[in-house]
C-alpha cells in the first residue's frame, strides 16, 4: 500500500527549534507530497524527518486529500503510558498502525504520536475533519494536543517505534462508526460502553509474526474443538477422514512450507468465531486470542493474553508438544496427505551444501584461505543464510550452473528477514553479496543464464505465494581442495588492492580492475541509458565522480609535499567543505584502490619508526598514504 503525504528532506536528532521550524514548513509545500509505504514512513520518522500527514499547503484551505492521521500525546494535562494507551485503543477496536516516541519522551514521562491509516484516501475535507476530531475524542480531548485539530499541521520525527501493527482501517466502516458515535451521543472520553459492537473492519499487515497484536474486541468463547483434540492426540487420521485430501507432491521443502502457511487455520482448527476466542494455550477467562491473515496471506494465531504469535507450524508444534521440527513437519504431511519427493540428485546436492556450510567454519578453511577468512569475517553469516535457503530449494538436474552447482533463487526481502536486517538496508545486503561473489564463494547468475522453464517456474512460485517479485538467482560452489587456491587468490587481490566492504561498488572495481571485472560482479549494471539522448551506452564513471577523484589526488599530493604523508581523515576534512563529509568519505572508499595504483601511492599502517620519521603526533598507529 502506498500513502501520499509530505516528508521533510532534512533529518534531525532532536526537536527542531527557532528558525529551523519555518525552514521545515517552507520545504514541506504541497508540491513535495510523495507516495510512501507504511514501512518507509515509519523508517523516515525515526530517522528524524518531519511529516505532514495530509496533502496540504501551508494553509488548511489548501487541503487536497488525506489517508494518514496523527495524534500528538504530550501527557501534560493527564498522563497515560503508551502501553495503557494501546490497551485502551484495543478496547475501542481502534488499533493504530503504529505509535512512535517523540524526541522529548523519557522513560519517566512518555510523549508519543499515534498513527492511523485508512484503506483509501479521503478527498472530502469535511470527512477528514470529522475523522480527526473523532479520533481525538476517542483518545481523549484532555490528552491529545489541541493543535492536532488542524489538518495542515506538521509533526516532528521521533526516536523509536514503540508499537507497530500495520493495521489499516476501513474508511466506510470508520464513517459508519463515527455516525453511530454521534447519533448515540457517546461520552467524549474513551468509555467503551457507547461504541461496543461497532467494529471497524481491518486489514492487518505484518511481516514479523512475533510482533503482531490482537485486532478484534473479544465477544465470544470457543470450547476445545475435535480438531484441536485430534492434533494433541497425534491423530492425523481424523483429518484424512474428514477432508479426504488428494495427495500433494512437492519437489522442495520450501514449496511445502509456502503451501501450508496459506492453509485456512481457523477452518483447520474448527474455530468458528476466529476473530475472538479463548486462547487454546492458557487458561483464558476472557477471550484474548484471534486469528488473522498477514500481508503475505499467511494465517497467524495471536493471543494478547499470553503474548504468543504463531503461524500454522507453531500452532501444531505447540499442540503436538513436538520435541523437533521434523516431527512437526511429518505430522502435517500425514494429516494433509503431502509428500516431498526427493530425487537422488537432490539428496546429493543437499549433502554438498551441508559440507560447504561445515567447511566454511572449519579449521581447514582457515588454513587454506587465511586471507579470505579475515576478509569475510563480518559477513560470513550472509553466505550461511544463502546456503540454508538453497537447502530448502534444491530442484532437479535442470537447475544447475555450468559447474554442476545447484541454482536457487531468493528475494532480498527474504534474505533480510533471515538476517534480521531491516528491508530498508537492502543496498547493504547487495553490497556484501558482491564481496562474496568477488571471493568466488558465491555466483550470481544473469537471467540470460537461467533456463526459461526455471524462470517461469520461479516467477510462478513467487506470485502464488505473494512474495517479492524482485528475485535473484545464485549458485554456491563446493569448498574443496581444488577450489581453495582460487578463493585465496581473490582474497589476496582484495587485500592488495586495499578494498573495503563499505567501498564495494561498480565504480570501485571498474577503476581498480577494469570493466570486465566490474561487469562480472554487477551484470545488471553493464549499460546505462543516456539521460539526454535515451541511447543505451556502456557504463563508465561519471563526470562528477571523476572531478571528485581529481580533487582527492590533488589534496593527497599537497599533503605529501608538505609533510610526507596524508590520512583519509585529513582529506575528508579538507574536501568536506566542498562536497560534504559523507560524499567525500564514500568517494574515497570507492576510489582509493585505483588512486593508490594510478599514482604510485602506498597505504600503510604507521609504526613507531614512521611516526618518528613523519613526526606524527596522533595517538595510536593510523593508516597513512605516502609515496
XYZ file of C-alpha atoms in Angstrom:
627
model
C 0.000 0.000 0.000
C 1.275 3.470 -0.942
C 0.232 6.515 1.111
C 0.572 10.082 -0.141
C 1.947 12.589 2.350
C 4.750 15.125 2.706
C 8.009 14.259 4.476
C 10.811 16.754 5.010
C 14.104 16.074 3.241
C 16.181 17.033 6.286
C 16.536 14.770 9.327
C 17.037 15.929 12.932
C 18.298 14.068 16.011
C 16.467 16.395 18.404
C 13.352 18.561 18.342
C 13.787 21.384 15.796
C 13.890 24.854 17.323
C 13.876 28.531 16.395
C 14.410 29.395 12.748
C 14.690 25.698 11.852
C 10.898 25.357 12.033
C 9.956 27.978 9.375
C 12.506 26.396 7.045
C 10.906 22.982 7.577
C 7.441 24.407 6.900
C 8.604 26.070 3.669
C 10.233 22.867 2.431
C 7.050 20.885 3.066
C 4.878 22.555 0.434
C 2.184 20.661 -1.419
C 4.406 20.128 -4.482
C 6.657 17.869 -2.418
C 3.941 15.368 -1.496
C 5.049 11.835 -2.425
C 3.832 8.244 -2.119
C 5.419 6.083 0.607
C 4.850 2.609 2.024
C 3.970 2.263 5.718
C 7.488 0.960 6.382
C 9.120 3.887 4.585
C 7.051 6.349 6.603
C 7.991 4.698 9.923
C 11.655 4.491 8.960
C 11.875 8.155 7.911
C 10.087 9.322 11.061
C 12.528 7.577 13.410
C 15.415 8.921 11.342
C 14.180 12.351 12.422
C 12.210 13.544 9.382
C 9.194 15.800 9.941
C 5.906 14.627 8.387
C 2.695 16.289 7.235
C 0.010 13.553 7.068
C -2.264 15.476 4.698
C -1.650 16.500 1.097
C -1.966 20.150 2.004
C -0.281 23.515 1.553
C 0.678 25.965 4.281
C -2.980 26.736 5.000
C -5.748 24.271 5.800
C -7.787 25.787 2.955
C -5.232 24.256 0.558
C -6.028 20.716 1.783
C -6.463 18.186 -1.073
C -6.544 14.669 0.361
C -5.540 12.537 3.343
C -5.100 8.861 4.219
C -2.827 9.126 7.270
C -3.911 10.695 10.581
C -1.637 11.536 13.537
C -2.403 12.415 17.150
C 0.142 14.076 19.436
C 0.116 12.882 23.064
C 2.317 15.098 25.255
C 0.846 13.867 28.560
C 0.970 17.377 30.012
C -2.580 17.578 31.430
C -3.310 13.913 32.060
C -0.741 11.116 31.926
C -1.211 7.764 30.179
C 1.655 5.467 29.190
C 1.928 4.102 25.654
C 1.150 0.576 26.911
C -2.022 1.736 28.666
C -2.973 3.725 25.589
C -2.572 0.659 23.360
C -4.802 -1.369 25.682
C -7.358 1.425 25.746
C -7.471 1.622 21.948
C -7.783 -2.150 21.667
C -10.892 -1.967 23.816
C -12.283 0.549 21.330
C -11.266 -1.646 18.376
C -9.256 1.268 17.016
C -5.814 -0.278 16.665
C -3.332 2.291 15.326
C -0.941 1.389 12.507
C 1.974 2.455 14.701
C 2.989 4.681 17.604
C 6.329 6.484 17.818
C 8.027 8.262 20.712
C 8.799 11.965 20.299
C 12.247 13.499 20.799
C 11.322 14.776 24.270
C 9.958 11.440 25.517
C 11.633 9.873 28.571
C 11.035 6.585 30.414
C 9.504 8.540 33.296
C 7.354 10.788 31.117
C 6.408 9.290 27.777
C 5.443 11.513 24.859
C 4.322 9.867 21.660
C 2.318 10.153 18.459
C -0.402 7.763 17.336
C -0.757 6.989 13.615
C -3.898 5.737 11.875
C -4.065 4.668 8.229
C -7.211 4.222 6.124
C -7.660 1.798 3.237
C -8.196 4.679 0.802
C -7.509 8.389 0.628
C -10.199 10.940 1.545
C -10.814 13.826 -0.855
C -13.591 15.490 1.162
C -12.182 17.843 3.800
C -15.349 17.639 5.908
C -14.984 13.870 6.244
C -11.274 14.202 7.031
C -12.013 16.808 9.692
C -14.729 14.616 11.173
C -12.336 11.639 11.399
C -9.577 13.717 13.013
C -11.950 15.119 15.641
C -13.462 11.686 16.292
C -10.030 10.152 16.888
C -9.169 12.999 19.260
C -12.367 12.344 21.239
C -11.708 8.604 21.429
C -8.118 9.063 22.601
C -9.136 11.920 24.888
C -9.630 15.672 24.454
C -7.557 16.308 27.559
C -4.760 14.009 26.357
C -4.264 14.960 22.696
C -2.597 18.264 21.804
C -5.377 20.670 20.776
C -3.403 21.747 17.681
C -3.986 18.286 16.189
C -7.405 19.519 15.061
C -5.695 21.392 12.221
C -5.282 19.223 9.118
C -2.330 21.285 7.845
C -0.280 20.507 10.946
C 3.234 19.071 10.721
C 4.618 16.502 13.178
C 8.300 16.293 14.037
C 10.149 12.989 13.756
C 10.953 10.870 16.777
C 13.217 8.299 18.367
C 11.585 4.870 18.251
C 8.576 2.916 17.041
C 7.040 1.811 20.354
C 4.121 -0.081 18.802
C 3.582 -1.477 15.310
C 0.621 -3.388 13.920
C 0.420 -2.128 10.300
C -3.350 -2.082 10.834
C -5.346 -0.405 8.069
C -8.858 0.803 8.927
C -11.784 0.646 6.516
C -12.923 4.168 5.590
C -16.534 3.073 5.049
C -16.727 1.406 8.454
C -14.988 4.337 10.087
C -17.624 6.749 8.731
C -20.422 4.466 9.953
C -18.814 4.183 13.357
C -18.476 7.955 13.637
C -22.118 8.472 12.691
C -23.222 5.934 15.307
C -20.969 7.572 17.872
C -22.533 10.993 17.472
C -26.067 9.685 16.992
C -25.878 7.974 20.364
C -24.157 10.999 21.942
C -21.406 8.884 23.404
C -19.315 10.470 26.123
C -16.233 12.359 24.954
C -13.858 10.119 26.868
C -12.819 6.600 25.917
C -15.691 4.899 27.755
C -16.255 1.622 25.906
C -19.965 1.331 26.685
C -21.034 3.719 23.967
C -19.243 2.163 21.000
C -19.065 -1.528 21.792
C -20.240 -3.666 18.917
C -19.489 -1.137 16.176
C -16.470 -2.945 14.819
C -14.185 -1.303 12.278
C -13.063 -3.910 9.769
C -9.312 -4.096 9.463
C -6.709 -5.474 7.116
C -3.792 -6.403 9.301
C -0.411 -6.481 7.602
C 2.680 -7.594 9.458
C 5.763 -9.362 8.130
C 7.137 -10.092 11.562
C 4.709 -12.522 13.203
C 6.484 -12.181 16.539
C 5.360 -8.558 16.881
C 1.701 -8.916 15.880
C -1.135 -7.816 18.141
C -4.774 -8.852 18.555
C -7.063 -6.814 16.345
C -10.567 -7.671 17.478
C -12.518 -6.952 20.647
C -13.435 -10.309 22.234
C -17.145 -11.097 22.463
C -17.379 -14.903 22.227
C -15.747 -18.004 23.617
C -14.822 -21.277 21.915
C -14.515 -24.671 23.628
C -11.710 -27.002 22.605
C -12.699 -28.474 19.220
C -12.380 -32.041 17.954
C -9.658 -30.929 15.548
C -7.552 -29.461 18.369
C -8.055 -32.610 20.447
C -7.017 -34.766 17.463
C -3.783 -32.825 16.991
C -2.956 -33.081 20.702
C -3.502 -36.860 20.464
C -1.338 -37.103 17.298
C -4.375 -38.422 15.389
C -3.661 -37.423 11.777
C -6.321 -39.925 10.626
C -9.043 -37.542 11.873
C -8.136 -35.021 9.165
C -7.690 -37.643 6.456
C -11.178 -38.974 7.179
C -12.707 -35.502 7.394
C -11.170 -33.946 4.280
C -10.071 -36.993 2.240
C -7.443 -34.777 0.580
C -5.810 -35.700 -2.721
C -2.129 -36.463 -2.387
C 0.053 -33.421 -2.994
C 3.670 -33.896 -4.044
C 6.229 -31.108 -3.741
C 9.758 -31.009 -5.131
C 11.247 -28.960 -2.309
C 10.776 -28.291 1.363
C 10.233 -24.590 0.641
C 7.298 -25.367 -1.660
C 5.795 -27.445 1.150
C 6.224 -24.636 3.709
C 4.822 -21.978 1.373
C 1.758 -24.167 0.818
C 0.940 -24.937 4.455
C 1.341 -21.308 5.585
C -1.641 -20.428 3.384
C -3.930 -23.162 4.750
C -7.033 -21.704 6.413
C -6.046 -22.100 10.073
C -9.473 -21.312 11.642
C -11.090 -23.913 9.397
C -8.410 -26.493 10.174
C -8.814 -25.940 13.938
C -12.635 -25.778 13.608
C -12.800 -22.385 15.322
C -15.890 -20.530 14.124
C -15.525 -17.209 15.937
C -11.875 -16.998 14.992
C -11.591 -13.241 15.356
C -12.046 -13.517 19.110
C -11.982 -16.640 21.285
C -10.454 -18.166 24.409
C -6.785 -18.943 23.892
C -6.041 -22.656 23.451
C -2.626 -22.351 25.104
C -3.516 -20.912 28.511
C -6.470 -20.711 30.906
C -8.238 -17.802 29.319
C -11.210 -16.477 31.299
C -11.755 -13.524 28.978
C -11.300 -14.235 25.244
C -7.962 -12.788 24.198
C -6.975 -14.786 21.103
C -7.628 -14.122 17.432
C -6.558 -15.440 14.034
C -5.890 -13.219 11.022
C -4.041 -13.183 7.704
C -0.934 -11.062 7.277
C 0.016 -9.264 4.057
C 1.663 -12.412 2.672
C -1.573 -14.362 3.065
C -0.197 -16.442 5.961
C -2.683 -17.288 8.736
C -1.434 -16.083 12.124
C -2.654 -17.154 15.594
C -2.202 -14.367 18.116
C -3.027 -14.131 21.818
C -2.797 -10.844 23.633
C -3.201 -12.600 26.980
C -0.150 -14.872 26.899
C 1.736 -12.947 24.228
C 2.124 -15.745 21.661
C 2.047 -15.307 17.899
C 2.318 -18.415 15.710
C 1.834 -19.467 12.127
C 0.340 -22.917 11.429
C 3.684 -24.612 12.136
C 3.925 -23.040 15.581
C 0.307 -23.828 16.483
C 0.595 -27.508 15.555
C 4.015 -27.797 17.171
C 2.641 -26.453 20.469
C -0.412 -28.735 20.373
C 1.691 -31.790 19.499
C 4.327 -30.844 22.101
C 6.885 -31.778 19.447
C 10.488 -32.081 20.511
C 11.834 -31.461 16.996
C 10.730 -29.527 13.912
C 10.947 -32.612 11.623
C 8.402 -34.292 13.932
C 6.032 -31.371 13.347
C 6.558 -31.470 9.590
C 5.955 -35.223 9.476
C 2.611 -34.859 11.278
C 1.494 -32.031 8.972
C 2.431 -34.121 5.943
C 0.442 -37.055 7.341
C -2.677 -35.064 8.225
C -2.788 -33.272 4.851
C -1.584 -36.193 2.696
C 1.527 -34.374 1.496
C 4.811 -35.788 0.246
C 8.120 -34.095 -0.521
C 9.582 -36.190 -3.296
C 13.363 -36.083 -3.363
C 15.465 -37.468 -6.201
C 18.932 -38.920 -5.676
C 20.308 -35.762 -7.276
C 18.569 -33.579 -4.686
C 19.892 -35.700 -1.833
C 23.461 -35.442 -3.172
C 23.199 -31.690 -3.682
C 21.950 -31.224 -0.130
C 24.890 -33.238 1.132
C 27.237 -30.976 -0.859
C 25.622 -27.836 0.578
C 25.822 -29.143 4.145
C 29.504 -29.979 3.636
C 30.074 -26.478 2.240
C 28.438 -24.939 5.304
C 30.580 -27.060 7.621
C 33.753 -26.239 5.661
C 33.023 -22.514 5.846
C 33.512 -22.642 9.633
C 36.261 -25.273 9.669
C 39.948 -25.130 10.592
C 40.606 -26.382 7.063
C 39.153 -23.199 5.548
C 41.195 -21.024 7.926
C 44.358 -22.934 6.986
C 43.980 -22.832 3.197
C 42.152 -19.497 2.854
C 43.536 -17.379 5.726
C 43.275 -14.017 3.946
C 39.779 -14.684 2.640
C 38.757 -15.866 6.101
C 39.766 -12.452 7.506
C 38.181 -10.535 4.637
C 34.741 -12.115 5.140
C 34.757 -12.481 8.914
C 31.963 -9.920 9.377
C 29.777 -11.166 6.508
C 30.153 -14.951 6.764
C 26.584 -15.163 8.078
C 25.268 -13.894 4.730
C 26.681 -16.938 2.956
C 25.433 -19.206 5.739
C 21.863 -17.964 5.267
C 22.092 -18.354 1.490
C 23.210 -21.959 1.949
C 20.238 -22.586 4.256
C 17.906 -21.061 1.656
C 19.499 -23.241 -1.036
C 18.948 -26.362 1.099
C 15.205 -25.668 1.086
C 15.151 -25.024 -2.668
C 17.049 -27.863 -4.359
C 15.205 -28.850 -7.546
C 16.189 -31.419 -10.194
C 19.218 -31.633 -12.553
C 17.815 -28.928 -14.811
C 18.606 -26.296 -12.217
C 22.421 -26.278 -12.027
C 25.079 -23.885 -13.290
C 27.775 -24.824 -15.801
C 29.846 -26.375 -12.995
C 27.016 -28.563 -11.738
C 26.304 -26.458 -8.634
C 22.683 -26.174 -7.562
C 20.912 -22.998 -8.691
C 18.354 -21.413 -6.390
C 16.523 -18.125 -6.153
C 15.510 -15.782 -3.368
C 14.486 -12.177 -2.817
C 16.366 -9.517 -0.900
C 13.363 -9.205 1.412
C 13.558 -12.898 2.337
C 17.303 -12.688 2.949
C 16.860 -9.520 5.035
C 14.233 -11.293 7.147
C 16.529 -14.266 7.765
C 19.418 -11.998 8.706
C 17.263 -9.889 11.000
C 18.088 -6.792 8.955
C 15.649 -4.034 8.049
C 14.341 -4.260 4.496
C 15.467 -0.645 4.137
C 19.076 -1.911 4.210
C 18.758 -3.959 1.031
C 21.621 -1.999 -0.570
C 23.810 -3.059 2.336
C 22.902 -6.714 1.728
C 23.570 -6.438 -2.028
C 26.946 -4.859 -1.315
C 28.011 -7.724 0.935
C 26.861 -10.369 -1.527
C 29.151 -8.795 -4.138
C 32.067 -9.253 -1.721
C 31.246 -12.981 -1.547
C 30.976 -13.167 -5.344
C 34.380 -11.482 -5.691
C 35.935 -14.108 -3.412
C 34.471 -16.942 -5.567
C 32.291 -18.082 -2.652
C 29.062 -17.233 -4.435
C 27.930 -16.877 -8.012
C 25.147 -14.527 -9.038
C 23.597 -15.572 -12.315
C 22.338 -13.265 -15.011
C 18.759 -14.003 -16.114
C 20.214 -14.957 -19.518
C 21.981 -17.886 -17.830
C 18.741 -19.244 -16.359
C 16.701 -21.786 -18.353
C 13.388 -20.273 -19.472
C 11.425 -23.018 -17.729
C 13.181 -22.235 -14.445
C 12.476 -18.503 -14.799
C 8.794 -19.216 -15.385
C 8.677 -21.687 -12.509
C 10.393 -19.283 -10.105
C 8.106 -16.391 -11.033
C 5.031 -18.604 -10.643
C 6.117 -19.708 -7.168
C 6.803 -16.113 -6.130
C 3.436 -14.910 -7.473
C 1.456 -17.814 -5.999
C 2.844 -17.050 -2.564
C 2.613 -13.250 -2.754
C 6.373 -12.985 -2.438
C 8.637 -10.173 -3.551
C 8.964 -10.410 -7.338
C 12.451 -8.887 -7.327
C 14.283 -12.188 -7.167
C 17.883 -13.124 -7.932
C 19.415 -16.441 -8.910
C 22.545 -17.800 -7.243
C 24.740 -20.866 -7.095
C 27.234 -21.809 -4.378
C 30.457 -23.639 -5.287
C 31.574 -26.617 -3.252
C 34.510 -25.899 -0.935
C 37.206 -28.394 -1.921
C 40.999 -28.501 -2.027
C 40.732 -27.734 -5.742
C 38.647 -24.619 -5.072
C 40.628 -23.185 -2.141
C 43.507 -21.746 -4.276
C 41.038 -19.762 -6.437
C 39.283 -18.410 -3.359
C 42.503 -17.387 -1.627
C 43.860 -15.769 -4.789
C 40.836 -13.473 -4.790
C 41.296 -12.857 -1.075
C 44.864 -11.688 -1.657
C 43.758 -9.450 -4.527
C 41.174 -7.888 -2.227
C 43.832 -7.188 0.389
C 46.479 -5.934 -2.061
C 44.004 -3.567 -3.696
C 43.031 -2.150 -0.292
C 39.381 -2.889 -0.978
C 36.833 -2.332 1.787
C 33.316 -3.675 2.239
C 31.936 -0.148 2.656
C 33.569 0.964 -0.588
C 32.292 -2.025 -2.562
C 30.634 -0.728 -5.726
C 30.733 -0.959 -9.513
C 32.950 2.137 -9.532
C 35.487 0.651 -7.088
C 36.097 -2.434 -9.229
C 35.864 -0.523 -12.530
C 38.587 1.929 -11.537
C 40.870 -0.671 -9.920
C 40.495 -3.755 -12.155
C 38.598 -2.619 -15.231
C 35.191 -3.008 -16.829
C 35.352 -6.788 -17.309
C 35.645 -7.443 -13.573
C 33.034 -4.807 -12.699
C 30.581 -6.240 -15.258
C 31.064 -9.753 -13.897
C 30.264 -8.612 -10.374
C 27.417 -6.311 -11.438
C 25.908 -7.937 -14.552
C 22.788 -5.771 -14.289
C 24.875 -2.564 -14.439
C 26.830 -3.182 -17.655
C 24.988 -0.462 -19.537
C 23.369 2.872 -18.803
C 20.732 4.983 -20.562
C 21.911 8.431 -21.663
C 19.551 10.924 -19.990
C 19.726 13.361 -22.914
C 19.561 11.053 -25.951
C 17.955 7.925 -24.474
C 20.760 5.908 -26.069
C 21.994 2.754 -24.294
C 25.726 3.086 -23.606
C 28.430 1.091 -21.881
C 28.691 2.145 -18.236
C 31.820 4.059 -17.208
C 32.463 6.543 -14.417
C 30.521 9.795 -14.142
C 31.980 13.245 -14.782
C 31.144 14.392 -11.257
C 32.885 11.347 -9.795
C 35.958 11.965 -11.973
C 36.058 15.555 -10.728
C 35.956 14.455 -7.089
C 38.741 11.918 -7.718
C 40.963 14.629 -9.235
C 40.390 16.793 -6.165
C 41.224 13.887 -3.835
C 44.500 13.251 -5.702
C 45.389 16.970 -5.552
C 44.833 17.067 -1.788
C 46.914 13.904 -1.241
C 49.808 15.326 -3.297
C 49.706 18.648 -1.440
C 49.756 16.924 1.947
C 52.601 14.611 0.912
C 54.618 17.557 -0.466
C 54.012 19.443 2.773
C 54.716 16.764 5.404
C 55.403 13.460 3.650
C 52.067 11.729 4.212
C 48.288 12.103 4.180
C 45.481 10.484 6.131
C 41.948 9.806 4.975
C 40.573 11.925 7.827
C 42.617 14.909 6.627
C 41.365 14.500 3.053
C 37.768 14.286 4.239
C 38.150 17.350 6.448
C 39.584 19.455 3.605
C 37.114 18.384 0.905
C 34.006 18.217 3.095
C 33.757 21.988 2.745
C 33.290 21.491 -0.984
C 31.397 18.196 -1.212
C 30.203 17.434 2.381
C 31.684 14.818 4.661
C 29.573 11.776 3.725
C 30.012 12.209 -0.038
C 33.771 12.709 0.318
C 34.147 9.690 2.607
C 32.131 7.485 0.227
C 34.133 8.657 -2.797
C 37.420 7.844 -1.054
C 36.275 4.349 -0.129
C 35.141 3.675 -3.704
C 38.210 5.049 -5.452
C 41.201 4.836 -3.110
C 42.361 1.450 -4.524
C 42.588 2.960 -8.032
C 44.108 6.227 -6.746
C 46.908 4.318 -4.998
C 47.589 2.219 -8.092
C 47.484 5.057 -10.652
C 49.651 7.475 -8.646
C 52.201 5.094 -7.099
C 50.966 5.937 -3.613
C 51.210 3.470 -0.725
C 48.743 2.996 2.106
C 50.492 1.610 5.169
C 49.852 1.345 8.879
C 52.142 3.706 10.752
C 54.645 2.087 13.104
C 56.964 3.679 15.639
C 59.634 4.339 13.016
C 57.207 6.008 10.589
C 55.683 8.118 13.366
C 59.138 9.424 14.248
C 60.063 9.943 10.571
C 56.951 11.961 9.744
C 56.557 13.461 13.229
C 53.056 12.045 13.614
C 51.659 13.225 16.940
C 48.313 11.418 16.963
C 47.729 8.566 19.393
C 47.876 5.013 18.102
C 49.127 3.917 14.710
C 46.885 5.276 11.935
C 46.919 4.256 8.273
C 48.795 6.816 6.180
C 49.218 7.428 2.445
C 52.775 8.073 1.270
C 54.905 7.862 -1.861
